[in-house]
């Protein structure tokens, strides 16, 4: 009864008690449902694997599958060994072997990677062409007895192919004692290489040098590279001589066409 009187007293006095708490309005919009409409869900059968696109017959690919690690490792070991070679021909041959192994490695897959396969084929072809050029340069064919003697005696710094091309333009001559090879201030169209004997060069009437075995005559005219260049001095044989003679114009054309 006392509590009722207190409540009546409060209401009669005009105080109705604390206002009811207000619900806070959320500033976050309700999230959309992440569940798709069941009506829009359709069943699709699992995609079938792509058929094999091997470059070789499948029976061969399946039989060689166990050898693929051996082929791959061998190919890369061969490539690494090639980069250690100091001889250019050996380097080319090792690169051919290594890239050929990579060609086989890619070709023996059911779904080979076409880009590495094609680049490996390209490198095999490039190195094969360069190796063929080196073989032709080193082994151009047998020399005659005289050419072999000249090469071994004076031109071993050239490859055998270079020497063969050089001698194709040359003429080997035997000159008597006193033969004049060049005349001072007069154009001479030849370059001489002394095989046997010796010659004396005079400049303004004075002996200035003796050119013996392994020496060149008329080098100044060749080095200047201009037709009609006069000889530096007069060169005359002191004894019977064997010389190799080249036409300057043909020799310049050979050097221009063969950078090596």
CSV table of C-alpha atoms in Angstrom, one decimal:
chain,number,residue,atom,x,y,z
A,1,UNK,CA,0.0,0.0,0.0
A,2,UNK,CA,2.9,2.3,0.8
A,3,UNK,CA,4.3,1.7,-2.7
A,4,UNK,CA,1.0,2.5,-4.3
A,5,UNK,CA,0.7,5.8,-2.3
A,6,UNK,CA,4.2,6.8,-3.4
A,7,UNK,CA,3.3,6.1,-7.0
A,8,UNK,CA,0.1,8.1,-6.8
A,9,UNK,CA,1.9,10.9,-5.1
A,10,UNK,CA,4.5,11.0,-7.8
A,11,UNK,CA,1.8,11.0,-10.6
A,12,UNK,CA,-0.2,13.7,-8.8
A,13,UNK,CA,2.9,15.8,-8.5
A,14,UNK,CA,3.4,15.7,-12.3
A,15,UNK,CA,6.6,13.7,-12.6
A,16,UNK,CA,6.0,10.5,-14.6
A,17,UNK,CA,9.4,9.0,-14.1
A,18,UNK,CA,12.3,8.7,-16.6
A,19,UNK,CA,11.5,8.5,-20.3
A,20,UNK,CA,11.8,5.1,-21.9
A,21,UNK,CA,15.2,4.5,-23.6
A,22,UNK,CA,15.2,5.2,-27.3
A,23,UNK,CA,16.5,2.6,-29.7
A,24,UNK,CA,19.6,3.8,-31.5
A,25,UNK,CA,19.2,4.0,-35.3
A,26,UNK,CA,21.8,2.0,-37.0
A,27,UNK,CA,23.8,3.9,-39.7
A,28,UNK,CA,24.7,0.6,-41.4
A,29,UNK,CA,22.4,-0.5,-44.1
A,30,UNK,CA,21.4,-4.1,-43.9
A,31,UNK,CA,23.7,-6.3,-45.8
A,32,UNK,CA,22.5,-7.9,-48.9
A,33,UNK,CA,22.1,-11.6,-48.8
A,34,UNK,CA,25.2,-13.4,-50.0
A,35,UNK,CA,23.2,-16.4,-50.9
A,36,UNK,CA,22.3,-16.5,-54.5
A,37,UNK,CA,18.8,-17.1,-55.7
A,38,UNK,CA,18.3,-20.9,-55.7
A,39,UNK,CA,16.3,-20.6,-58.9
A,40,UNK,CA,19.4,-19.1,-60.6
A,41,UNK,CA,21.7,-22.1,-59.7
A,42,UNK,CA,22.1,-24.5,-62.5
A,43,UNK,CA,24.1,-27.7,-62.5
A,44,UNK,CA,26.8,-28.1,-65.1
A,45,UNK,CA,28.7,-31.4,-65.7
A,46,UNK,CA,32.4,-31.4,-64.9
A,47,UNK,CA,34.6,-30.3,-67.8
A,48,UNK,CA,36.5,-33.1,-69.6
A,49,UNK,CA,40.3,-33.0,-69.7
A,50,UNK,CA,41.8,-31.7,-72.9
A,51,UNK,CA,42.9,-34.4,-75.2
A,52,UNK,CA,46.7,-35.0,-75.6
A,53,UNK,CA,48.4,-32.8,-78.2
A,54,UNK,CA,51.7,-34.7,-78.4
A,55,UNK,CA,54.1,-34.2,-81.2
A,56,UNK,CA,55.0,-37.9,-81.3
A,57,UNK,CA,52.9,-41.0,-81.3
A,58,UNK,CA,51.3,-41.6,-77.8
A,59,UNK,CA,52.7,-45.1,-77.6
A,60,UNK,CA,56.2,-43.7,-77.8
A,61,UNK,CA,55.5,-40.9,-75.3
A,62,UNK,CA,54.1,-43.4,-72.8
A,63,UNK,CA,57.1,-45.8,-73.2
A,64,UNK,CA,59.6,-42.9,-72.8
A,65,UNK,CA,57.9,-41.4,-69.8
A,66,UNK,CA,60.3,-43.0,-67.3
A,67,UNK,CA,63.3,-41.6,-69.2
A,68,UNK,CA,62.2,-38.0,-69.1
A,69,UNK,CA,64.2,-37.0,-65.9
A,70,UNK,CA,67.3,-38.6,-67.4
A,71,UNK,CA,66.9,-36.8,-70.7
A,72,UNK,CA,66.2,-33.5,-69.1
A,73,UNK,CA,69.1,-33.6,-66.6
A,74,UNK,CA,71.5,-34.8,-69.3
A,75,UNK,CA,70.5,-32.0,-71.6
A,76,UNK,CA,71.2,-29.3,-69.0
A,77,UNK,CA,74.5,-30.9,-67.9
A,78,UNK,CA,75.6,-30.9,-71.5
A,79,UNK,CA,74.7,-27.2,-71.9
A,80,UNK,CA,76.6,-26.4,-68.7
A,81,UNK,CA,79.6,-28.3,-69.9
A,82,UNK,CA,79.6,-26.5,-73.2
A,83,UNK,CA,80.0,-23.1,-71.5
A,84,UNK,CA,83.2,-24.4,-70.0
A,85,UNK,CA,84.8,-25.2,-73.3
A,86,UNK,CA,87.6,-22.9,-74.6
A,87,UNK,CA,87.5,-24.2,-78.1
A,88,UNK,CA,84.7,-22.7,-80.2
A,89,UNK,CA,84.0,-25.8,-82.2
A,90,UNK,CA,83.7,-27.9,-79.0
A,91,UNK,CA,81.4,-25.3,-77.6
A,92,UNK,CA,79.1,-25.4,-80.7
A,93,UNK,CA,79.0,-29.2,-80.6
A,94,UNK,CA,78.1,-29.3,-76.9
A,95,UNK,CA,75.3,-26.7,-77.4
A,96,UNK,CA,73.9,-28.8,-80.3
A,97,UNK,CA,73.8,-31.9,-78.0
A,98,UNK,CA,72.3,-30.0,-75.1
A,99,UNK,CA,69.5,-28.3,-77.1
A,100,UNK,CA,68.8,-31.6,-79.0
A,101,UNK,CA,68.2,-33.2,-75.6
A,102,UNK,CA,65.7,-30.4,-74.7
A,103,UNK,CA,64.0,-30.9,-78.0
A,104,UNK,CA,63.5,-34.6,-77.2
A,105,UNK,CA,62.5,-33.7,-73.6
A,106,UNK,CA,59.7,-31.4,-74.7
A,107,UNK,CA,58.6,-33.6,-77.6
A,108,UNK,CA,58.1,-36.7,-75.3
A,109,UNK,CA,55.3,-35.0,-73.3
A,110,UNK,CA,51.6,-35.6,-73.9
A,111,UNK,CA,51.1,-31.8,-73.8
A,112,UNK,CA,54.5,-30.3,-74.7
A,113,UNK,CA,55.2,-26.6,-74.2
A,114,UNK,CA,55.4,-25.3,-77.7
A,115,UNK,CA,57.4,-22.1,-77.1
A,116,UNK,CA,60.4,-23.8,-75.4
A,117,UNK,CA,60.3,-26.6,-77.9
A,118,UNK,CA,60.5,-24.2,-80.9
A,119,UNK,CA,63.3,-22.1,-79.4
A,120,UNK,CA,65.3,-25.3,-78.7
A,121,UNK,CA,64.9,-26.3,-82.3
A,122,UNK,CA,66.0,-22.9,-83.4
A,123,UNK,CA,69.2,-23.0,-81.2
A,124,UNK,CA,70.0,-26.5,-82.6
A,125,UNK,CA,69.8,-25.1,-86.2
A,126,UNK,CA,71.8,-22.0,-85.4
A,127,UNK,CA,74.6,-23.8,-83.7
A,128,UNK,CA,74.6,-26.5,-86.3
A,129,UNK,CA,75.2,-24.0,-89.1
A,130,UNK,CA,78.0,-22.3,-87.2
A,131,UNK,CA,79.6,-25.6,-86.4
A,132,UNK,CA,79.5,-26.6,-90.1
A,133,UNK,CA,81.3,-23.4,-91.0
A,134,UNK,CA,84.0,-24.0,-88.4
A,135,UNK,CA,84.5,-27.6,-89.7
A,136,UNK,CA,84.8,-26.4,-93.3
A,137,UNK,CA,87.3,-23.8,-92.2
A,138,UNK,CA,89.4,-26.2,-90.1
A,139,UNK,CA,89.3,-29.1,-92.5
A,140,UNK,CA,89.1,-27.7,-96.0
A,141,UNK,CA,90.8,-30.7,-97.6
A,142,UNK,CA,94.3,-32.0,-98.1
A,143,UNK,CA,97.0,-29.5,-99.1
A,144,UNK,CA,99.6,-30.2,-101.7
A,145,UNK,CA,103.1,-30.9,-100.6
A,146,UNK,CA,104.3,-27.4,-101.3
A,147,UNK,CA,101.3,-25.8,-99.7
A,148,UNK,CA,101.7,-28.0,-96.6
A,149,UNK,CA,105.3,-26.9,-96.3
A,150,UNK,CA,104.5,-23.2,-96.7
A,151,UNK,CA,101.6,-23.5,-94.2
A,152,UNK,CA,103.6,-25.4,-91.5
A,153,UNK,CA,106.6,-23.1,-92.0
A,154,UNK,CA,105.1,-19.7,-92.1
A,155,UNK,CA,101.3,-19.5,-91.8
A,156,UNK,CA,100.2,-21.6,-88.8
A,157,UNK,CA,98.6,-18.5,-87.2
A,158,UNK,CA,95.9,-18.9,-89.8
A,159,UNK,CA,93.3,-21.6,-90.0
A,160,UNK,CA,93.7,-24.2,-92.7
A,161,UNK,CA,90.6,-22.8,-94.5
A,162,UNK,CA,91.9,-19.3,-94.4
A,163,UNK,CA,95.3,-20.3,-95.7
A,164,UNK,CA,93.6,-22.3,-98.5
A,165,UNK,CA,91.6,-19.3,-99.6
A,166,UNK,CA,94.7,-17.1,-99.4
A,167,UNK,CA,96.8,-19.5,-101.5
A,168,UNK,CA,94.0,-19.7,-104.1
A,169,UNK,CA,94.9,-16.1,-105.1
A,170,UNK,CA,98.7,-16.6,-104.9
A,171,UNK,CA,101.4,-17.6,-107.3
A,172,UNK,CA,104.6,-19.2,-106.1
A,173,UNK,CA,107.6,-18.0,-108.2
A,174,UNK,CA,111.4,-18.5,-108.3
A,175,UNK,CA,113.3,-15.3,-109.0
A,176,UNK,CA,117.0,-15.1,-110.1
A,177,UNK,CA,119.6,-13.1,-108.1
A,178,UNK,CA,119.2,-9.4,-108.7
A,179,UNK,CA,115.5,-9.5,-109.6
A,180,UNK,CA,113.8,-6.3,-108.8
A,181,UNK,CA,110.6,-6.7,-106.8
A,182,UNK,CA,109.7,-3.0,-106.3
A,183,UNK,CA,111.1,0.4,-107.4
A,184,UNK,CA,111.2,3.4,-105.1
A,185,UNK,CA,108.4,5.9,-105.7
A,186,UNK,CA,106.9,3.7,-108.5
A,187,UNK,CA,103.6,1.9,-108.1
A,188,UNK,CA,103.8,-1.9,-107.8
A,189,UNK,CA,100.5,-4.0,-108.0
A,190,UNK,CA,101.9,-7.0,-106.1
A,191,UNK,CA,102.6,-8.1,-102.5
A,192,UNK,CA,105.5,-10.5,-102.0
A,193,UNK,CA,106.3,-13.0,-99.3
A,194,UNK,CA,109.8,-14.5,-99.2
A,195,UNK,CA,110.0,-18.2,-98.8
A,196,UNK,CA,113.7,-18.7,-99.5
A,197,UNK,CA,116.6,-16.4,-100.2
A,198,UNK,CA,116.9,-12.7,-99.3
A,199,UNK,CA,116.5,-9.3,-100.8
A,200,UNK,CA,117.9,-5.8,-100.0
A,201,UNK,CA,115.9,-2.7,-99.8
A,202,UNK,CA,117.5,0.7,-100.8
A,203,UNK,CA,116.1,4.1,-100.0
A,204,UNK,CA,117.6,7.1,-101.8
A,205,UNK,CA,120.4,4.8,-103.0
A,206,UNK,CA,121.3,3.6,-99.5
A,207,UNK,CA,120.8,0.1,-98.2
A,208,UNK,CA,118.5,0.3,-95.3
A,209,UNK,CA,117.2,-3.2,-94.7
A,210,UNK,CA,117.6,-6.9,-95.6
A,211,UNK,CA,114.4,-8.9,-96.1
A,212,UNK,CA,114.8,-12.6,-95.5
A,213,UNK,CA,112.6,-15.7,-95.1
A,214,UNK,CA,109.2,-14.9,-93.7
A,215,UNK,CA,109.3,-11.2,-94.7
A,216,UNK,CA,106.9,-9.2,-96.9
A,217,UNK,CA,107.8,-6.8,-99.6
A,218,UNK,CA,105.7,-3.8,-100.6
A,219,UNK,CA,103.6,-3.8,-97.4
A,220,UNK,CA,103.2,0.0,-97.4
A,221,UNK,CA,101.2,0.0,-100.6
A,222,UNK,CA,99.0,-2.8,-99.3
A,223,UNK,CA,98.4,-1.1,-95.9
A,224,UNK,CA,97.4,2.2,-97.5
A,225,UNK,CA,94.8,0.4,-99.5
A,226,UNK,CA,94.8,2.9,-102.4
A,227,UNK,CA,95.5,1.8,-106.0
A,228,UNK,CA,98.6,3.3,-107.4
A,229,UNK,CA,100.4,3.8,-104.1
A,230,UNK,CA,104.1,4.0,-104.8
A,231,UNK,CA,106.6,1.6,-103.2
A,232,UNK,CA,108.6,2.8,-100.2
A,233,UNK,CA,111.9,1.7,-101.6
A,234,UNK,CA,113.7,-0.4,-104.2
A,235,UNK,CA,113.9,-4.1,-103.3
A,236,UNK,CA,116.3,-6.3,-105.2
A,237,UNK,CA,117.1,-9.9,-104.7
A,238,UNK,CA,120.5,-10.7,-103.1
A,239,UNK,CA,120.3,-14.3,-104.1
A,240,UNK,CA,117.9,-16.6,-106.0
A,241,UNK,CA,114.6,-16.4,-104.2
A,242,UNK,CA,111.3,-18.3,-103.9
A,243,UNK,CA,108.4,-15.9,-103.2
A,244,UNK,CA,104.6,-16.0,-103.0
A,245,UNK,CA,103.0,-13.2,-105.0
A,246,UNK,CA,99.5,-11.8,-104.7
A,247,UNK,CA,97.7,-9.2,-106.7
A,248,UNK,CA,97.0,-6.3,-104.3
A,249,UNK,CA,93.5,-5.7,-105.6
A,250,UNK,CA,92.4,-9.4,-105.3
A,251,UNK,CA,94.0,-9.6,-101.8
A,252,UNK,CA,92.1,-6.5,-100.6
A,253,UNK,CA,88.8,-8.0,-101.9
A,254,UNK,CA,89.4,-11.3,-100.1
A,255,UNK,CA,90.2,-9.5,-96.8
A,256,UNK,CA,87.1,-7.3,-97.2
A,257,UNK,CA,84.8,-10.3,-97.8
A,258,UNK,CA,86.3,-12.4,-95.0
A,259,UNK,CA,86.4,-10.5,-91.8
A,260,UNK,CA,88.4,-13.3,-90.1
